[in-house]
Coordinates of C-alpha atoms in Angstrom, one line a residue:
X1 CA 0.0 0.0 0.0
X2 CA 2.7 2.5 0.9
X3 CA 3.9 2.2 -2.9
X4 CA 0.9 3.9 -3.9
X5 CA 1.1 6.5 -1.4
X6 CA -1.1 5.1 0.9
X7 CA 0.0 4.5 5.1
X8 CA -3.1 2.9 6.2
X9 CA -6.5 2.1 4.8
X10 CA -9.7 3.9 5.8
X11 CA -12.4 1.9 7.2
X12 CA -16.0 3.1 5.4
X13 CA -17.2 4.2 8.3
X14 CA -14.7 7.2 8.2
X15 CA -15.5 8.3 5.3
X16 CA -18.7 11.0 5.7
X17 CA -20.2 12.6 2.4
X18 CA -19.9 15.7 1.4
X19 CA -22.8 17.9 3.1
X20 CA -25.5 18.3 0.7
X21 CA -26.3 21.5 -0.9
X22 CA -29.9 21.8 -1.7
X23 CA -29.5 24.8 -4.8
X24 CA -26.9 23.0 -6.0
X25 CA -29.4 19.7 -5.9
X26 CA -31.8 21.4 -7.3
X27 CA -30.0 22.9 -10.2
X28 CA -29.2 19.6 -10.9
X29 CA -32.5 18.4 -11.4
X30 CA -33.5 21.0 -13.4
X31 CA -30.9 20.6 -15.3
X32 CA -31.6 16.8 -16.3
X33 CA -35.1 18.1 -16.9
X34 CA -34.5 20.6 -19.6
X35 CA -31.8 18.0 -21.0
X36 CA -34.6 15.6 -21.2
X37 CA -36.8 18.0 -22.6
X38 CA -34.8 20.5 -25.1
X39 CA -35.7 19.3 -28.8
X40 CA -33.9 20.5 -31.7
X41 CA -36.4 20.8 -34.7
X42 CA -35.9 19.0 -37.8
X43 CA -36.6 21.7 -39.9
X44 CA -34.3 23.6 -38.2
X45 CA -31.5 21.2 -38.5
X46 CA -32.2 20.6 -42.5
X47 CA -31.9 24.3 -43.0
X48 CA -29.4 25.1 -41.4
X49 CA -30.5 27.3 -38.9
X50 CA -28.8 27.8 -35.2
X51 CA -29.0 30.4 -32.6
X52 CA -29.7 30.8 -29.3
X53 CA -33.0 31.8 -27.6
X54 CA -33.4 33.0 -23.6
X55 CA -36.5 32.9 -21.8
X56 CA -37.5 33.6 -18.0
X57 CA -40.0 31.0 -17.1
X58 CA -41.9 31.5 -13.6
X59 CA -42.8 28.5 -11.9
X60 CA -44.4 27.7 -8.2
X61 CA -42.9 25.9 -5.3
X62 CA -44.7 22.5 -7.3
X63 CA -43.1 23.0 -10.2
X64 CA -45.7 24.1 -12.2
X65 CA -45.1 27.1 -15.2
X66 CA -47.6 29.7 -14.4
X67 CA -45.1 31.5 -17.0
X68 CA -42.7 32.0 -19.7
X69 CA -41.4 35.0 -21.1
X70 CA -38.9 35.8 -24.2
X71 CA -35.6 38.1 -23.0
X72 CA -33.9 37.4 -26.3
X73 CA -35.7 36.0 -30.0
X74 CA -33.1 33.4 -31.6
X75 CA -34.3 35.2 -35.2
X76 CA -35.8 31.7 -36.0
X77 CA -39.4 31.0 -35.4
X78 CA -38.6 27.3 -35.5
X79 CA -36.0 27.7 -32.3
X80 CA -38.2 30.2 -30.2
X81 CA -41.2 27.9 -30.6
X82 CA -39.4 24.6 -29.6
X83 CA -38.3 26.7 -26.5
X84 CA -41.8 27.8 -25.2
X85 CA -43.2 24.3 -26.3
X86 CA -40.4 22.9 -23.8
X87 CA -42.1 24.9 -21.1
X88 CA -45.9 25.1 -22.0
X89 CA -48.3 23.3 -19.4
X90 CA -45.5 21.4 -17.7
X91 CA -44.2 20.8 -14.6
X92 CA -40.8 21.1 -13.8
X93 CA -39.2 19.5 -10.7
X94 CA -40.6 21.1 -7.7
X95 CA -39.6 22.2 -4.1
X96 CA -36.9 24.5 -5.0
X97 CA -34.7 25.9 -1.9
X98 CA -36.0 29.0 -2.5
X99 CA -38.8 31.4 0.0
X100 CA -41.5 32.6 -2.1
X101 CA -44.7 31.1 -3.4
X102 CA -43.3 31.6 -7.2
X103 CA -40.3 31.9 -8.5
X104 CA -38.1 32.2 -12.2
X105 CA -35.5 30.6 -13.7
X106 CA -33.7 32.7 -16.6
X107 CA -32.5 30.3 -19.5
X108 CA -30.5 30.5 -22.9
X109 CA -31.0 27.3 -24.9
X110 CA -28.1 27.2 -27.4
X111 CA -29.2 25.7 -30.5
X112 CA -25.7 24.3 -32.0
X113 CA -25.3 22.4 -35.7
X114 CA -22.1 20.1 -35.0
X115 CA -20.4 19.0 -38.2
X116 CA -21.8 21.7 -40.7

């Protein structure tokens, strides 16, 4: 063991995980959730077309979008309309670490062509 740098070996019970941080929980959640959810049209993709498109989307403590609001218009119908269809009438995870009764989440979805 000492080869490898090692003096002693730690029992399991010695090892304690790192303390959990709920925003950082939650933000992981989220973020499998949009991953899950973000479509790139097919139209899009034929013709070319890329761009980015950033939304605020308000939510409540459940998870539900009461929301969704365009900050910045990718150019392309086709990308801003698979961006609000990602978000209309769904519910995202829920219980966020958060006070409030509502709250928003500001998002750019980058809509990236790889290999053209």
């Amino acid at each position: 063991m000492h080869q490898y740098g090692y003096d002693r070996i730690v029992p399991q019970s010695d090892v304690k995980p790192p303390p959990s941080d709920p925003a950082h929980d939650y933000g992981r959640q989220l973020d499998l959730w949009i991953r899950g959810h973000m479509i790139y049209p097919e139209a899009a993709q034929k013709a070319g077309i890329h761009g980015y498109t950033t939304v605020t989307v308000l939510i409540n403590r459940q998870g539900k979008v009461l929301s969704i609001r365009f900050v910045k218009s990718s150019g392309s119908v086709l990308l801003d309309n698979a961006t609000m269809s990602m978000f209309i009438g769904k519910t995202l995870p829920g219980n966020p670490p958060l006070k409030g009764a509502v709250f928003h989440i500001d998002l750019t979805i980058n809509y990236t062509l790889v290999g053209h």
